Short mmCIF file of C-alpha atoms in Angstrom, two decimals:
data_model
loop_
_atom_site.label_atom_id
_atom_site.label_comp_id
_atom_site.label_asym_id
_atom_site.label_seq_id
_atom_site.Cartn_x
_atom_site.Cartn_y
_atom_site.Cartn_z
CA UNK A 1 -67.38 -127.58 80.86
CA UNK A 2 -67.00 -124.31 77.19
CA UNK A 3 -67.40 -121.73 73.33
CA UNK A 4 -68.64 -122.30 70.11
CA UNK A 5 -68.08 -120.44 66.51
CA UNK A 6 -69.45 -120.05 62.96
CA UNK A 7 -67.18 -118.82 60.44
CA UNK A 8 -69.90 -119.14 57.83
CA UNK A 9 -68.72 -117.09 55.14
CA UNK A 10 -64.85 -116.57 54.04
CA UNK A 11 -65.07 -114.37 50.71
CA UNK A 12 -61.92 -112.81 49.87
CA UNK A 13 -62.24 -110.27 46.70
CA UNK A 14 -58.95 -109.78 44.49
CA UNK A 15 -59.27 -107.13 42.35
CA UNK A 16 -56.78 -106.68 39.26
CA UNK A 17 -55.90 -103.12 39.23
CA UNK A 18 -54.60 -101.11 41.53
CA UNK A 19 -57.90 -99.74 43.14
CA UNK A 20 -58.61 -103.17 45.35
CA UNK A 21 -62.24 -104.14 46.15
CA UNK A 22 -63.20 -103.86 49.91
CA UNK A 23 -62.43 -107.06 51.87
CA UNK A 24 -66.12 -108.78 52.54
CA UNK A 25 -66.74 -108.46 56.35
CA UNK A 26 -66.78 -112.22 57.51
CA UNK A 27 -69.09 -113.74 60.22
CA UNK A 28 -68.01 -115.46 62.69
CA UNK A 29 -71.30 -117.55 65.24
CA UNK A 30 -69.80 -118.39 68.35
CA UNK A 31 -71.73 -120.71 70.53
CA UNK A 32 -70.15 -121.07 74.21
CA UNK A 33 -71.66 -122.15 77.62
CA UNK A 34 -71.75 -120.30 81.32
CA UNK A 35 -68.36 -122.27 82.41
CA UNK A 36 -66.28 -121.38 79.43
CA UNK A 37 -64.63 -118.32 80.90
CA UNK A 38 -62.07 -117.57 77.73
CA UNK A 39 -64.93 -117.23 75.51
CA UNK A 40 -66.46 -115.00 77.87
CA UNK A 41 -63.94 -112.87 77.58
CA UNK A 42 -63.61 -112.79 73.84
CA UNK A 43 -67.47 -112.42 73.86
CA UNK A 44 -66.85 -109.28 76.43
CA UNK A 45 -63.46 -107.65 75.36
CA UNK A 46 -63.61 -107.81 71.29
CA UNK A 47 -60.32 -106.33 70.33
CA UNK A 48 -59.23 -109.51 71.39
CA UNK A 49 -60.33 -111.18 68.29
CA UNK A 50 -60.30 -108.22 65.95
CA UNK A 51 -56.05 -108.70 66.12
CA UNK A 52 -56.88 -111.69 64.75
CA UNK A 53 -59.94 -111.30 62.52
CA UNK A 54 -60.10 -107.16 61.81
CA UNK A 55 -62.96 -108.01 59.29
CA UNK A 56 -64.98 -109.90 61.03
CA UNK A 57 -69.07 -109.83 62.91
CA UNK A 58 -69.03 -112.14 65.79
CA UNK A 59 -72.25 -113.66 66.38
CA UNK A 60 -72.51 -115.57 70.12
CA UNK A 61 -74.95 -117.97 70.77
CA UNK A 62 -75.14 -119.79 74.46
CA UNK A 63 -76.44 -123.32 75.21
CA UNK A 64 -77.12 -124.77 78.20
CA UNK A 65 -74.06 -127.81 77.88
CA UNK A 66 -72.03 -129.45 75.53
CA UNK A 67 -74.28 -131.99 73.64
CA UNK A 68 -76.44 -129.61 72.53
CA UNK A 69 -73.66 -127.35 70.99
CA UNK A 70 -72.51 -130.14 69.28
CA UNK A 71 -75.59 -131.41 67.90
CA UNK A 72 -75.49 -127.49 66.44
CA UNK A 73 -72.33 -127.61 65.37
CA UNK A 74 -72.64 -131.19 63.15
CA UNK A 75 -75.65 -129.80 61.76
CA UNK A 76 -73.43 -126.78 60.41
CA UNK A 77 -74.23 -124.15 62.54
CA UNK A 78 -71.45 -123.23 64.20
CA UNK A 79 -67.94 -123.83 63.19
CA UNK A 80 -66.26 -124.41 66.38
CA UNK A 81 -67.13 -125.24 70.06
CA UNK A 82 -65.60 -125.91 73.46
CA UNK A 83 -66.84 -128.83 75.10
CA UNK A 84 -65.98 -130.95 78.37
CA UNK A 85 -64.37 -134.42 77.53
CA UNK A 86 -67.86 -136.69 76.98
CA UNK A 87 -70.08 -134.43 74.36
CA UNK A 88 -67.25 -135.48 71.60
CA UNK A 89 -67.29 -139.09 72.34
CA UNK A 90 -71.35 -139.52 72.26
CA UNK A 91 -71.48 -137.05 69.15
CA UNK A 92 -68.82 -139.51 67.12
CA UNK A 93 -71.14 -142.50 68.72
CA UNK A 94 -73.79 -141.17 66.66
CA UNK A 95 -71.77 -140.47 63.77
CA UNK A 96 -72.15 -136.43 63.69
CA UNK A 97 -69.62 -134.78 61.77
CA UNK A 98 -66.88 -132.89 64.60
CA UNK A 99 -63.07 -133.15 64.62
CA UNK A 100 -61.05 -132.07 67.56
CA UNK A 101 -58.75 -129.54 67.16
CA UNK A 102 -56.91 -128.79 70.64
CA UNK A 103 -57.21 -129.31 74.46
CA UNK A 104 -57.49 -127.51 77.49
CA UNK A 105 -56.36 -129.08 81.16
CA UNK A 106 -59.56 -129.35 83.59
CA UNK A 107 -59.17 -128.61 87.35
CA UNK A 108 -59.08 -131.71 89.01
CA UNK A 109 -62.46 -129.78 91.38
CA UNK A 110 -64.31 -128.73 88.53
CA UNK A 111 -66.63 -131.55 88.82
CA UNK A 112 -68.10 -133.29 91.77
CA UNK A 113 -71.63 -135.76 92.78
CA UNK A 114 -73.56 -133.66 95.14
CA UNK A 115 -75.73 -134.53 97.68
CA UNK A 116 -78.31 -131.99 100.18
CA UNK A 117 -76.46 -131.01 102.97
CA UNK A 118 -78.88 -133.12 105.11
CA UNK A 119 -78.46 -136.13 103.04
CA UNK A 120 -77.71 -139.71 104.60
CA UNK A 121 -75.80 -140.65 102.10
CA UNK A 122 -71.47 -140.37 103.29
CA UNK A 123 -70.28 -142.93 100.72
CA UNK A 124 -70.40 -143.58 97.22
CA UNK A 125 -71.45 -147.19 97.65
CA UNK A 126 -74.91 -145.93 99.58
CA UNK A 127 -75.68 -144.74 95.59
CA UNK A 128 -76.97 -148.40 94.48
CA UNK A 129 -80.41 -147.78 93.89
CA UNK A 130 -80.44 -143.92 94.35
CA UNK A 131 -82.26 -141.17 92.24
CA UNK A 132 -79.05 -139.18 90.15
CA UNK A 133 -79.64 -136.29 87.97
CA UNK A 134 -77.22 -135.70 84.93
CA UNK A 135 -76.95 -134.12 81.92
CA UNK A 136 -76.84 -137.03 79.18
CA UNK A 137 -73.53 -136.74 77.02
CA UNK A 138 -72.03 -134.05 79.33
CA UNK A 139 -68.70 -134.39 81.12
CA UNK A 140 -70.66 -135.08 84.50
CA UNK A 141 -71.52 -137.98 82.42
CA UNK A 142 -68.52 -139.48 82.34
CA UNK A 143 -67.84 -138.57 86.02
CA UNK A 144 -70.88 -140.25 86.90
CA UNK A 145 -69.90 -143.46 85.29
CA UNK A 146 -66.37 -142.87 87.07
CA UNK A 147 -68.19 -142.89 90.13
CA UNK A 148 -69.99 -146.01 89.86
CA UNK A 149 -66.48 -148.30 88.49
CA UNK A 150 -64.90 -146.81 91.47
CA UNK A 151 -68.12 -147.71 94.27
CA UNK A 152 -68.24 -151.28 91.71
CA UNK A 153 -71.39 -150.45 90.86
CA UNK A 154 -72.92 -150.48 87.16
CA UNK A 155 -75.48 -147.87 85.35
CA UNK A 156 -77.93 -150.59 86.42
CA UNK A 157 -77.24 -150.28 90.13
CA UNK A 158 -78.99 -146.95 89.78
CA UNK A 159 -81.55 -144.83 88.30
CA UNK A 160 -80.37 -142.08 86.42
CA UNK A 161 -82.21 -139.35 85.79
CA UNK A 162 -81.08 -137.08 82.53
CA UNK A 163 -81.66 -133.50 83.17
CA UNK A 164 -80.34 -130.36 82.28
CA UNK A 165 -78.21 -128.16 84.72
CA UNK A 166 -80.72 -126.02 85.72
CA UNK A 167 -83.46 -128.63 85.96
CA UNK A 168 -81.24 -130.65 88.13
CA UNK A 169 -80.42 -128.38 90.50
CA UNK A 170 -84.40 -127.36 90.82
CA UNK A 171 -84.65 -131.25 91.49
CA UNK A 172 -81.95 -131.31 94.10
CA UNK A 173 -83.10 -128.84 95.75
CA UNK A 174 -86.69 -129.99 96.00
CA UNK A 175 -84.77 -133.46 96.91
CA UNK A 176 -86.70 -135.20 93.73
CA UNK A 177 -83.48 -136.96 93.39
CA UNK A 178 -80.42 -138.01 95.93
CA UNK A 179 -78.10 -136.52 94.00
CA UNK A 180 -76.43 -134.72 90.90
CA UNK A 181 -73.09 -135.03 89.05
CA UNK A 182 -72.27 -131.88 87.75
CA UNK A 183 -69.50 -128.74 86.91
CA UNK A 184 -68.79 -125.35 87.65
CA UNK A 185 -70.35 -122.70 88.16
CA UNK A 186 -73.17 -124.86 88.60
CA UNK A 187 -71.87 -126.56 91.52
CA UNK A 188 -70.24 -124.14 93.47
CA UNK A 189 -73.87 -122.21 93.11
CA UNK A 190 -75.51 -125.07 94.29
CA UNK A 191 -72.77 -125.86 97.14
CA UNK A 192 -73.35 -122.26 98.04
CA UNK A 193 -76.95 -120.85 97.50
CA UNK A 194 -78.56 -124.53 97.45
CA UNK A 195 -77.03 -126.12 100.83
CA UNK A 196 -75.14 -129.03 98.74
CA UNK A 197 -72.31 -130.73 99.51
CA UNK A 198 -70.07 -132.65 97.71
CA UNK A 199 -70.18 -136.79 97.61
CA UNK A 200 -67.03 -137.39 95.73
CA UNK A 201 -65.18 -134.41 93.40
CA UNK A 202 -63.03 -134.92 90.61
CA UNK A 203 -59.84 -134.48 91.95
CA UNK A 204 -60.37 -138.16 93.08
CA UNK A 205 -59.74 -139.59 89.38
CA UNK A 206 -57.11 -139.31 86.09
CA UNK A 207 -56.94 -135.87 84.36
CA UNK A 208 -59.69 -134.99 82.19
CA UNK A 209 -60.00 -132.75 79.53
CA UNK A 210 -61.98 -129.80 77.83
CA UNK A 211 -61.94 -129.90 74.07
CA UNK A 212 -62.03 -126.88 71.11
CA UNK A 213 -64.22 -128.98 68.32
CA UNK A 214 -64.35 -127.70 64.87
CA UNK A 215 -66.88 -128.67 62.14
CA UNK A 216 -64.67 -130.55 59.51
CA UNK A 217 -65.65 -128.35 56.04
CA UNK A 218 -64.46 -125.76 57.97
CA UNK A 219 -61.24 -126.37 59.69
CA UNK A 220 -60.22 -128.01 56.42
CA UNK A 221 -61.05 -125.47 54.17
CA UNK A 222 -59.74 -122.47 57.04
CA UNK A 223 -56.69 -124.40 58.67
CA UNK A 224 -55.07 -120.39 59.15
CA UNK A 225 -58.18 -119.04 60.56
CA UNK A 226 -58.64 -122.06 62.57
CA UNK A 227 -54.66 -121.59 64.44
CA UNK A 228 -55.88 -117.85 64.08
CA UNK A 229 -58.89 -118.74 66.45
CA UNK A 230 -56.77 -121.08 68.98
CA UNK A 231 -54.97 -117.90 69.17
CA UNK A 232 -57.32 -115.52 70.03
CA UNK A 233 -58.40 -118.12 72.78
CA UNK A 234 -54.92 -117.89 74.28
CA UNK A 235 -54.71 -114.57 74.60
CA UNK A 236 -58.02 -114.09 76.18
CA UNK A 237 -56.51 -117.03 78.62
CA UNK A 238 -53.32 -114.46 79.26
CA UNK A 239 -55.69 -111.65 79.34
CA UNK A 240 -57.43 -113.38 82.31
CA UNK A 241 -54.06 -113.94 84.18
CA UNK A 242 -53.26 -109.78 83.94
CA UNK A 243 -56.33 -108.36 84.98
CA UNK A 244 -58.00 -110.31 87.79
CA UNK A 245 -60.55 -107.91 88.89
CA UNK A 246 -61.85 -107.23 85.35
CA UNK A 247 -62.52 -110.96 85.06
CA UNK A 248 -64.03 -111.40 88.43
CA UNK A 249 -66.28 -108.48 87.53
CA UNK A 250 -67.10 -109.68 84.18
CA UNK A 251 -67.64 -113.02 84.92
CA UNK A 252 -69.92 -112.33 87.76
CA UNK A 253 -72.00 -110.61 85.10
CA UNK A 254 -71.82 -113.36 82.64
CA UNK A 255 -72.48 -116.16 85.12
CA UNK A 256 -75.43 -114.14 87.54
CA UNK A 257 -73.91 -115.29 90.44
CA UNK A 258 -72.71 -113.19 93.86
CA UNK A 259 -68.71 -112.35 93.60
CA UNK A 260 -68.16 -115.07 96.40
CA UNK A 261 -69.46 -117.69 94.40
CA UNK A 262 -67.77 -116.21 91.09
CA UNK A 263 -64.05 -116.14 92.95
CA UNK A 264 -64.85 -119.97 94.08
CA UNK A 265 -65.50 -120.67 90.61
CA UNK A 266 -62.71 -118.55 89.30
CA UNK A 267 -59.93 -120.26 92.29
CA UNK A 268 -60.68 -123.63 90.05
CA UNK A 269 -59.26 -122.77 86.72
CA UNK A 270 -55.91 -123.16 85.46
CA UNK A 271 -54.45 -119.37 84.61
CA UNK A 272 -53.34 -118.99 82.13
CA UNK A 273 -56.02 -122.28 80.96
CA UNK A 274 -54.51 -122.59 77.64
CA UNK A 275 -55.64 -124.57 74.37
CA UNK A 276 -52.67 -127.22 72.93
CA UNK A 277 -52.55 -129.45 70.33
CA UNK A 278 -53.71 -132.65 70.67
CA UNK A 279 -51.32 -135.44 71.72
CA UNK A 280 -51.05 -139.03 71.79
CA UNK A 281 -51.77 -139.00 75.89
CA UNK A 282 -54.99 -137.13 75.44
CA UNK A 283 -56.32 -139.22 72.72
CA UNK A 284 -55.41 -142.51 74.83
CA UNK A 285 -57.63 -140.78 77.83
CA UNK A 286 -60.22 -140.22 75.59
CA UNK A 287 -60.28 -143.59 73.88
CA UNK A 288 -60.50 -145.15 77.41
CA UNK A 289 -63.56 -143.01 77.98
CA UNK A 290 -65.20 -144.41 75.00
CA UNK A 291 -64.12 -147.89 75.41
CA UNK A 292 -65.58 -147.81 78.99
CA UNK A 293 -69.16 -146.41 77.84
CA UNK A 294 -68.76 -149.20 75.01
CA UNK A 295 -68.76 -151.92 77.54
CA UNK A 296 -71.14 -150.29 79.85
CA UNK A 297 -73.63 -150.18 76.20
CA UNK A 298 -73.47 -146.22 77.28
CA UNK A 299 -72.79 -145.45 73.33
CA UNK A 300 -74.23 -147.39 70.37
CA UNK A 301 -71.01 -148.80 68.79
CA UNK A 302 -67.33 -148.88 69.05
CA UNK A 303 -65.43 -145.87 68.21
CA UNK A 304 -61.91 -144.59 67.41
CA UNK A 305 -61.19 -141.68 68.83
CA UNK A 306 -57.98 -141.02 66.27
CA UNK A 307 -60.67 -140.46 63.47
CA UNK A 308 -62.14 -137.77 64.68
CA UNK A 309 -58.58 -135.79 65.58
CA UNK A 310 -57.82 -132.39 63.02
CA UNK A 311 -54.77 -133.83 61.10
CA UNK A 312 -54.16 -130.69 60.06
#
C-alpha cells in the first residue's frame, strides 16, 4: 500500500563575515505508489513541504508496488519510501540496506482475494490447487499467505502466480487465473470496472501496517530532516481531513479512476492516516510476519525485525 524520497544532497555553506553565502538548494527524489494518498498530496500541493524544506527541488518518481521501491531505495536512490507491511520484511531477507522509521494504521478493507463475479469458488478452502496472481514481496503477499493458514492450506496447496498489479488484473479479467490478492485502488477498480468480487478482505485478520522506510546513511546522517519529513507527511494527512473535495478531485487525477471508484477508495482510509513512531506492538506484528514466511521457506533466512528499526 505508499511514497518514496531522495534527499541526495544536504550542503549547508557558512560563510564568516557578515555577507552569508546563499543556502545550496537541496534535492529531495520522492518515489511513492498510486495508493499512497499523503504523498499525493505533497506531490500535488507543494507548500506543504516547502514549510518544512524552503530550499528544497522535489523530484517524484512512481513505481508500480513496494518491492520495487525498495530495491531503489537500498541501492541509494531514494532516501525514503512508504511501503505496505511485507516489502520491508523480504528486503531485510535479502539483506538490502532499509531501516524503518514510523507507521501508519491500514484499513482493515484495504486488501482483499478476489475472484470474477461468475466464479465457483464461495470459500477459501475451494483455493487448493487454484491459479492466484500476486505481487511477490507486496502486502497482498502476506495476505495471501494469511489466507491459506486460515483455509489450512500451505503455499504448496496452490499455484501462485507473481504478477504485477496491472498484469494481474489483465489476467483476472481474461480469467488466466482464479483469483488475485491485492490493495486499493486496485481492487476497488477491479470490484468496480472488472466485475470482481471479493473472496475474503482484510478486515477478517490482526491489524496490519504501512511503513515510512528510510535508507540508513541518510536518516543517520539527517535525523532533523528525517522528523522534518514525518512532518510534512502529517500535515498533508490533516490537509486531507479539511478539504475533502480537493482530495477527491486530486486523487481521481492521480489514480485515473471515475470519482465513484475514487470515493470507495477514499471511504477506506483512516483521516487523518497519520505516521507514528514505531512501537514494541508493531515490531511484534511484524516479527510474526517474518517468522511465518520463515517457516513457510517464503524468505531465505531468519530475520530480526528490531535490527532494521531507526534508533534514532
Amino acid at each position: 500500500m505508499k511514497i518514496q524520497l531522495i534527499l541526495s544532497s544536504f550542503i549547508f555553506l557558512t560563510a564568516c563575515s557578515s555577507s552569508q553565502t546563499p543556502q545550496e538548494q537541496q534535492t529531495i527524489k520522492v518515489g511513492f505508489q498510486k495508493s499512497t494518498l499523503n504523498a499525493i498530496v505533497l506531490k500535488t500541493n507543494e507548500d506543504l513541504l516547502k514549510k518544512s524544506f524552503p530550499n528544497t527541488k522535489i523530484e517524484w518518481k512512481e513505481f508500480p508496488a513496494g518491492p520495487q521501491m525498495l530495491e531503489a531505495l537500498s541501492a541509494g536512490s531514494i532516501d525514503f519510501g512508504s511501503v505496505g507491511n511485507t516489502p520491508p520484511i523480504f528486503a531485510q531477507a535479502a539483506n538490502k540496506n532499509i531501516r524503518y522509521v514510523a507507521y501508519e494504521n491500514v484499513h482493515p478493507k484495504w486488501q482483499a482475494v478476489l475472484v470474477p463475479k461468475d466464479s465457483p469458488l464461495i470459500n477459501i478452502t475451494q483455493l487448493k490447487g487454484k491459479k492466484i496472481a500476486v505481487q511477490k514481496g507486496s502486502s497482498a503477499h502476506d495476505l495471501l499467505g494469511r489466507v491459506l493458514q486460515k483455509a489450512h492450506l500451505t503455499w504448496a496447496d496452490i499455484q501462485p502466480v507473481w504478477l504485477a498489479p496491472a498484469d494481474a488484473r489483465a489476467a483476472l479479467d481474461k480469467k488466466a487465473v482464479d483469483a488475485w490478492a491485492i490493495w486499493e485502488p486496485f481492487l476497488t477498480a477491479a470490484e468496480v470496472e472488472g466485475q470482481a468480487r471479493p473472496l475474503i478482505e482484510g478486515d477478517q485478520f490482526e491489524t496490519t501496517y504501512n511503513f515510512l522506510i528510510g535508507q540508513p546513511d541518510f536518516i543517520k546522517n539527517h535525523p532533523t530532516e528525517t522528523q522534518k519529513f514525518i512532518q510534512a507527511n502529517n500535515d498533508a494527512a490533516q490537509w486531507v481531513v479539511e478539504h475533502p473535495q480537493q482530495t477527491l478531485d486530486l486523487y481521481q487525477h492521480a489514480i485515473g479512476l471515475d470519482k465513484n471508484i475514487t470515493q470507495k477508495v477514499l471511504a477506506k482510509k483512516y483521516q487523518p492516516s497519520l505516521l507514528h513512531p514505531i512501537t514494541p506492538t508493531v515490531i511484534t506484528a511484524q516479527q510474526n510476519i517474518a517468522d511465518r514466511f520463515t517457516h513457510d521457506q517464503v524468505i531465505p533466512q531468519k530475520i530480526n525485525i528490531q535490527q532494521a528499526v531507526n534508533s534514532q
